[in-house]
Coordinates of C-alpha atoms and ligand atoms in Angstrom, one line a residue:
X663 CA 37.7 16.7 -7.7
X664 CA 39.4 14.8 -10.4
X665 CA 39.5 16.7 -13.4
X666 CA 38.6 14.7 -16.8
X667 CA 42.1 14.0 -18.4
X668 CA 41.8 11.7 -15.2
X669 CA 39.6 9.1 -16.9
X670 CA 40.3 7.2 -20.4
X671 CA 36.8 5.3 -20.2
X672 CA 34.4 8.1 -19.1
X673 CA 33.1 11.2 -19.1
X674 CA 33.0 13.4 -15.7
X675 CA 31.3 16.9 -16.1
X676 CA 30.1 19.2 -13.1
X677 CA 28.0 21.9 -14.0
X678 CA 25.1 23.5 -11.5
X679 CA 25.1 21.2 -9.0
X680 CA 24.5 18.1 -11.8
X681 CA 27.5 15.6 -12.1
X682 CA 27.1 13.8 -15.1
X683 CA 29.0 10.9 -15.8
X684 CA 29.1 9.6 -19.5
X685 CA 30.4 6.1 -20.4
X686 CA 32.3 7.0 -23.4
X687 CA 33.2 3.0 -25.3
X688 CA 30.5 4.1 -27.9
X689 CA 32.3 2.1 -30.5
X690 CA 31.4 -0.9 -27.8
X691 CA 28.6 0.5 -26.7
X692 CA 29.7 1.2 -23.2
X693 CA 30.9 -2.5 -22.6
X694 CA 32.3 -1.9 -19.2
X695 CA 36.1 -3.0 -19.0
X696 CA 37.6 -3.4 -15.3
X697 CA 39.3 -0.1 -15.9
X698 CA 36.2 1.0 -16.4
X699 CA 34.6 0.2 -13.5
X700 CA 37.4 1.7 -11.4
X701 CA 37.1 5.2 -13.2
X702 CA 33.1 4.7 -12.4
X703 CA 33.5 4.3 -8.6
X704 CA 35.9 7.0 -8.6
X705 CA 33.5 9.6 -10.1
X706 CA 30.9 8.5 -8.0
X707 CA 33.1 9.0 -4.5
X708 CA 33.8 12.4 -5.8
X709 CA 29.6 13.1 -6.3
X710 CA 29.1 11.9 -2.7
X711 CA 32.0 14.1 -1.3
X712 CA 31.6 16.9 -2.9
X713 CA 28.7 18.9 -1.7
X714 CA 28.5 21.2 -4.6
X715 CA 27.2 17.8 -6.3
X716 CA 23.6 17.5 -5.8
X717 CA 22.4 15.4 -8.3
X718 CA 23.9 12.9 -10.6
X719 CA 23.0 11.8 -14.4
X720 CA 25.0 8.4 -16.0
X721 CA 24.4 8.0 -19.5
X722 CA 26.4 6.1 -22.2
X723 CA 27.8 8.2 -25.6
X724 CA 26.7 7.3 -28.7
X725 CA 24.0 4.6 -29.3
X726 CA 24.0 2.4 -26.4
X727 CA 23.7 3.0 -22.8
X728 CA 26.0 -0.1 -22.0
X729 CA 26.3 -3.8 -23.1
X730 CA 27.4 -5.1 -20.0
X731 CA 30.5 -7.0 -19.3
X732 CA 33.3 -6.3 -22.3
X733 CA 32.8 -10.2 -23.6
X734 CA 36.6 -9.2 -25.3
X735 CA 38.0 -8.4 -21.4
X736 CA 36.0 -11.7 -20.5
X737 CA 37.8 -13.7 -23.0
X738 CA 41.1 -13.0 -22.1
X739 CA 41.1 -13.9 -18.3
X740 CA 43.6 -16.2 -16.8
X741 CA 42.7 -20.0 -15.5
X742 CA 42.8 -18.5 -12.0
X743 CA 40.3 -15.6 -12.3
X744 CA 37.1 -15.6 -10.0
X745 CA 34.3 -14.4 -11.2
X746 CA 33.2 -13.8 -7.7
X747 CA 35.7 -11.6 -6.9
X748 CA 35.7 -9.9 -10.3
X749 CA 31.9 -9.1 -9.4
X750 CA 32.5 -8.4 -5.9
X751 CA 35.7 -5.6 -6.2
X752 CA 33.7 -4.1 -9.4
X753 CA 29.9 -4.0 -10.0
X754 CA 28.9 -5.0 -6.8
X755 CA 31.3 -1.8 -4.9
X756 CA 29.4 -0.2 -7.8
X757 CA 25.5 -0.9 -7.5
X758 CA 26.3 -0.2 -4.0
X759 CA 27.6 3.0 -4.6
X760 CA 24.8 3.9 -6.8
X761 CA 22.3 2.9 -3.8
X762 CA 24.6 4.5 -0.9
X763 CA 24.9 7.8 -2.7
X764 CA 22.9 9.7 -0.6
X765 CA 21.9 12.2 -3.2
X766 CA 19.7 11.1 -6.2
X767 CA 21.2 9.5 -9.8
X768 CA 18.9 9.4 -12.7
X769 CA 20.3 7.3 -15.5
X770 CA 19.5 8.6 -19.0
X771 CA 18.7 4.8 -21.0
X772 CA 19.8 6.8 -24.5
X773 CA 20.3 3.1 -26.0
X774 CA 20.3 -0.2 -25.4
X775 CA 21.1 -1.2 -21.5
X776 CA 21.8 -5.1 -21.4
X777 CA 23.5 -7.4 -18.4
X778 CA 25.6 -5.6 -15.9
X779 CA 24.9 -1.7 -17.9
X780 CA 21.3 -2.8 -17.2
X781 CA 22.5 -3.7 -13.4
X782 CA 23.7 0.3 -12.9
X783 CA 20.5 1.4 -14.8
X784 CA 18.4 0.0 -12.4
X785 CA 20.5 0.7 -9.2
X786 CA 20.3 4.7 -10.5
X787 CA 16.8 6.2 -8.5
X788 CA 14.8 7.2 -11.6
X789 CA 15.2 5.9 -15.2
X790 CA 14.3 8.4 -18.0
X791 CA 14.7 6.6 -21.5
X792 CA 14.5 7.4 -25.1
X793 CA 12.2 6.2 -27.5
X794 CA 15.0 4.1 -29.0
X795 CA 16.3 2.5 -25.4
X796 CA 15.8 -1.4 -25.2
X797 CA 16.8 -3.2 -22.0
X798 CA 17.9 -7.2 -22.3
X799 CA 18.9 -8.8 -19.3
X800 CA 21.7 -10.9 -21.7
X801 CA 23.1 -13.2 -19.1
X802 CA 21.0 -16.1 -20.3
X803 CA 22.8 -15.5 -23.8
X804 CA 25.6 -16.3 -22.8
X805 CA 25.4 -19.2 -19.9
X806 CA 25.6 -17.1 -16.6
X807 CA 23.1 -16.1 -13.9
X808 CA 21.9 -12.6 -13.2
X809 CA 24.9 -10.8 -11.5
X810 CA 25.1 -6.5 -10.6
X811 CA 21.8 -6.9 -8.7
X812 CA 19.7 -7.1 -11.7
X813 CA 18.0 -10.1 -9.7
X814 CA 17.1 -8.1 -7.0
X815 CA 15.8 -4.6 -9.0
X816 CA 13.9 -6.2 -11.6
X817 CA 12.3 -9.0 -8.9
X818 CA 11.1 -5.7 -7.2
X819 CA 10.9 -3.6 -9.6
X820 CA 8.0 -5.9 -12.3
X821 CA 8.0 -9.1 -9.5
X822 CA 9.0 -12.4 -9.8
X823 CA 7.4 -13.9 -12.7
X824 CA 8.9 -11.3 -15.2
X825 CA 11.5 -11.1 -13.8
X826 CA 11.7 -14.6 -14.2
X827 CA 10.8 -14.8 -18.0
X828 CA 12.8 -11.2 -18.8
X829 CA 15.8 -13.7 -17.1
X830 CA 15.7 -17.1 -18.4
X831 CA 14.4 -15.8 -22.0
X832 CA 16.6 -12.7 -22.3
X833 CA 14.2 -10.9 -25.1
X834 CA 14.7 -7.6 -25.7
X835 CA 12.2 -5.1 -24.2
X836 CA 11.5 -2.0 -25.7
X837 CA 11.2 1.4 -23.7
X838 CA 7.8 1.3 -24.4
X839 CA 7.4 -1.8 -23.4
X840 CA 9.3 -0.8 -20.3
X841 CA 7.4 2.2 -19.3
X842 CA 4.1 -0.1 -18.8
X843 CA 6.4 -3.1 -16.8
X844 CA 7.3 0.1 -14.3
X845 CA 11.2 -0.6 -15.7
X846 CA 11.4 3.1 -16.1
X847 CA 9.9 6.3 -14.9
X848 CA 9.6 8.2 -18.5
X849 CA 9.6 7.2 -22.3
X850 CA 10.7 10.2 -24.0
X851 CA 11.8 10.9 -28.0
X852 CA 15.4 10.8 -28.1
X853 CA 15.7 14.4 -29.6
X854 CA 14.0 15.5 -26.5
X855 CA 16.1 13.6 -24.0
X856 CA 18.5 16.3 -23.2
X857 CA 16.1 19.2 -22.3
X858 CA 13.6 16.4 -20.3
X859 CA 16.6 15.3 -18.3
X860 CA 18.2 18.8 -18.0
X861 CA 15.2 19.8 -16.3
X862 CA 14.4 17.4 -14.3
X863 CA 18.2 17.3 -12.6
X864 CA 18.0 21.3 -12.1
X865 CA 14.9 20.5 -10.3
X866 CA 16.3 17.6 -8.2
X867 CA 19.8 19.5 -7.9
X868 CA 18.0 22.3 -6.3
X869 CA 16.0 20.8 -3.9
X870 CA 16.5 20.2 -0.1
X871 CA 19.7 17.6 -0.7
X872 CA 19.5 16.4 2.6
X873 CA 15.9 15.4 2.4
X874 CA 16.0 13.3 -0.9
X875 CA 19.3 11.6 0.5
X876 CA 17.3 10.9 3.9
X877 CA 14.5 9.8 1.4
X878 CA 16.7 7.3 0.1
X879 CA 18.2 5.8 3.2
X880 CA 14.0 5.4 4.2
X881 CA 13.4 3.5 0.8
X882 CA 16.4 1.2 0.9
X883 CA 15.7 0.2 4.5
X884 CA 12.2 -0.3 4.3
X885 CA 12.2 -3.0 1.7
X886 CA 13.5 -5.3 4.8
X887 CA 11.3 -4.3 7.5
X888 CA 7.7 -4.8 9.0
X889 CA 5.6 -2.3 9.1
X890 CA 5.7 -1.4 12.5
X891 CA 9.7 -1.2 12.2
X892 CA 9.2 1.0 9.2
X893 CA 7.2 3.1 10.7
X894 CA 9.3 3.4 13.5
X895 CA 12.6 3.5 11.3
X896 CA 10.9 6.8 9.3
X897 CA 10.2 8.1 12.5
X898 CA 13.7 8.3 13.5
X899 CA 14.7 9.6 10.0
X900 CA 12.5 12.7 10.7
X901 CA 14.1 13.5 13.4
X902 CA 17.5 14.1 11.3
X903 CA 15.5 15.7 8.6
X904 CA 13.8 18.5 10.8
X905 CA 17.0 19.7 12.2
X906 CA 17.5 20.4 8.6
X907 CA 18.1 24.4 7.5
X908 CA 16.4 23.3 4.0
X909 CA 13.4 22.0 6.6
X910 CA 13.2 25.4 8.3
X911 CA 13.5 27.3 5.0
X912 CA 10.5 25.3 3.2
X913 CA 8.3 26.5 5.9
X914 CA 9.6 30.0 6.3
X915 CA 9.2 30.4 2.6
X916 CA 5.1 28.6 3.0
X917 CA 4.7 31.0 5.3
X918 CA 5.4 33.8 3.4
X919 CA 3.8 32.5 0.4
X920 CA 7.3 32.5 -1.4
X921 CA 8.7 29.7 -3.3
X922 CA 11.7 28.0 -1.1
X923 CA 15.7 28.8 -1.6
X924 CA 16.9 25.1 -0.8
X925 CA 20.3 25.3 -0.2
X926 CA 21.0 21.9 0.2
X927 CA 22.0 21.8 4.4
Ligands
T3D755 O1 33.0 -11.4 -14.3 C1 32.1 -10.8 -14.8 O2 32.2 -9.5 -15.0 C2 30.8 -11.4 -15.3 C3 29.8 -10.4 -15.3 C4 29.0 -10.3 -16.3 C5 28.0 -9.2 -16.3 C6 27.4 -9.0 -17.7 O3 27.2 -7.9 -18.1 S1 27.1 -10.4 -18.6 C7 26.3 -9.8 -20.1 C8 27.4 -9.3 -21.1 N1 26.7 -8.6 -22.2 C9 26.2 -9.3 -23.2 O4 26.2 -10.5 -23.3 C10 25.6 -8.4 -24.3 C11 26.3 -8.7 -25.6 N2 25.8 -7.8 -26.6 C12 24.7 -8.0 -27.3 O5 23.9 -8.9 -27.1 C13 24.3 -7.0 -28.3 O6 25.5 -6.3 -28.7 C14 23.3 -6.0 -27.8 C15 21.9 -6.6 -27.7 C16 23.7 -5.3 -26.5 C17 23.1 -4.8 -28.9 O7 22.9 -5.4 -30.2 P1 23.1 -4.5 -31.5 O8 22.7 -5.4 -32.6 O9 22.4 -3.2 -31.3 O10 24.7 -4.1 -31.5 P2 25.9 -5.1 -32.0 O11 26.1 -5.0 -33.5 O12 25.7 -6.5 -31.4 O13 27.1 -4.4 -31.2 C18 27.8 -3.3 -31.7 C19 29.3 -3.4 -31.4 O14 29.5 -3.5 -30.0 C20 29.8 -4.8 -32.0 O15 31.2 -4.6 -32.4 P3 31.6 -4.6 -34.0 O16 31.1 -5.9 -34.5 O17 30.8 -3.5 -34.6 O18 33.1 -4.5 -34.0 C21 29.8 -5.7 -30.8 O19 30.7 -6.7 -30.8 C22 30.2 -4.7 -29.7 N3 29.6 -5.2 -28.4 C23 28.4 -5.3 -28.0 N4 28.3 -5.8 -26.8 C24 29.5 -6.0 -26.4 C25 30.4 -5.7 -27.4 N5 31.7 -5.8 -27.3 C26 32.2 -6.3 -26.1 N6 31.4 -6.7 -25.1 C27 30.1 -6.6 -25.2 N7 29.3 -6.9 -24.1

């Protein structure tokens, strides 16, 4: 595992099973940097190597969650530099990281979460936000199209015509606002973020591991199948997840009307 004096840009802490991973530019809020990135997809190959890791929380110190793309970084690039490729060897190894992890990431929205922060928001599996979170999409703002897969979350995630208007408007939405669009799971008040989340990650971090990773391979497949090919797709995910020893030890401990001892195998 890399310890923290490995990382200048974040925040990596491992404590009962729960990596949490903190963007720490607060005086920024978060803007990522391409340094940034890199520390990011190295604390996330740690989470899905290490099987003490069972659950992963990002948030962002300070106020903000992140602002995106560091518009300073952006300013500064050479007449050669592809945006393509910037996108493609940082937030897009990174989104894809988020979704591949096969073990779940809530991100904590503390603040506000606009362009590519907003992207690893919504790649995370469950967003839990404070009362003082806002989401803009902020590509519009500044001339570009969506990038980080914010295209594809938020066309699934409210469908196409607000994504559409949240897009080519780039208004701010609150996290109220969010909660009814189904941009996040839970609105809660910031001074009870903390224990919500803390909570909620013991729960996941001590469930059947293998089950909720298999649980995400099902959901990220099935948005590109029929039905008959997801229902044959799940059927061959089952048969990985009842060879589980977490699936024999839910229903040993049903049977003996005892609550289950996941151990996460
Ligand atoms: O190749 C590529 O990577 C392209 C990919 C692009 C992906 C993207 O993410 S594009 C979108 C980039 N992000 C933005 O355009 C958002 C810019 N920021 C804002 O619109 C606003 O800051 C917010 C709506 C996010 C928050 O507004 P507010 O009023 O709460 O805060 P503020 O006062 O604007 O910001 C506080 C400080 O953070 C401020 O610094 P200062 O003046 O106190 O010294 C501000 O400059 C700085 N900051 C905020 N966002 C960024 C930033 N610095 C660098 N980059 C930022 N993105």
């Amino acid at each position: 595992m890399p310890d923290q004096s490995a990382f200048e840009t974040i925040l990596f802490d491992v404590a009962d099973g729960i990596a949490t991973i903190t963007l720490n530019r607060p005086e920024r809020l978060n803007a990522l940097t391409t340094g940034m990135a890199k520390e990011l997809l190295a604390a996330l190959k740690t989470c899905a190597r290490d099987d003490a890791i069972r659950c992963v929380v990002i948030t962002g110190a300070g106020r903000g969650f992140s602002a995106g793309q560091d518009l300073a970084e952006f300013s500064q690039v050479s007449d050669d530099f592809s945006v393509a490729d910037h996108l493609r060897r940082g937030y897009n190894r990174l989104v894809l990281a988020l979704r591949e992890l096969e073990k779940p990431v809530i991100a904590v929205v503390n603040g506000v979460a606009a362009g590519a922060g907003l992207g690893l928001a919504l790649a995370a599996d469950m967003r839990i936000a404070s009362d003082r979170a806002s989401f803009v999409t902020a590509f519009i703002g500044i001339g570009l199209a969506p990038d980080s897969g914010v295209s594809w979350h938020l066309e699934r995630l409210i469908g196409p015509a607000r994504a559409f208007e949240l897009l080519a408007t780039g208004r701010k939405v609150t996290a109220e606002e969010a909660l009814r669009l189904g941009l996040v799971n839970q609105v809660v008040p910031a001074q009870e973020l903390e224990t919500t989340v803390s909570a909620l990650a013991r729960q996941l971090a001590h469930g059947p591991t293998r089950s909720i990773g298999l649980t995400k391979r099902v959901l990220n497949k099935v948005a590109t199948l029929t039905l008959a090919e997801a229902l044959e797709y799940e059927a061959q995910i089952q048969d990985i997840a009842i060879r589980t020893a977490d699936h024999r030890e839910g229903v040993r401990a049903f049977l003996e009307k005892r609550p289950p001892q996941f151990s996460g195998k």
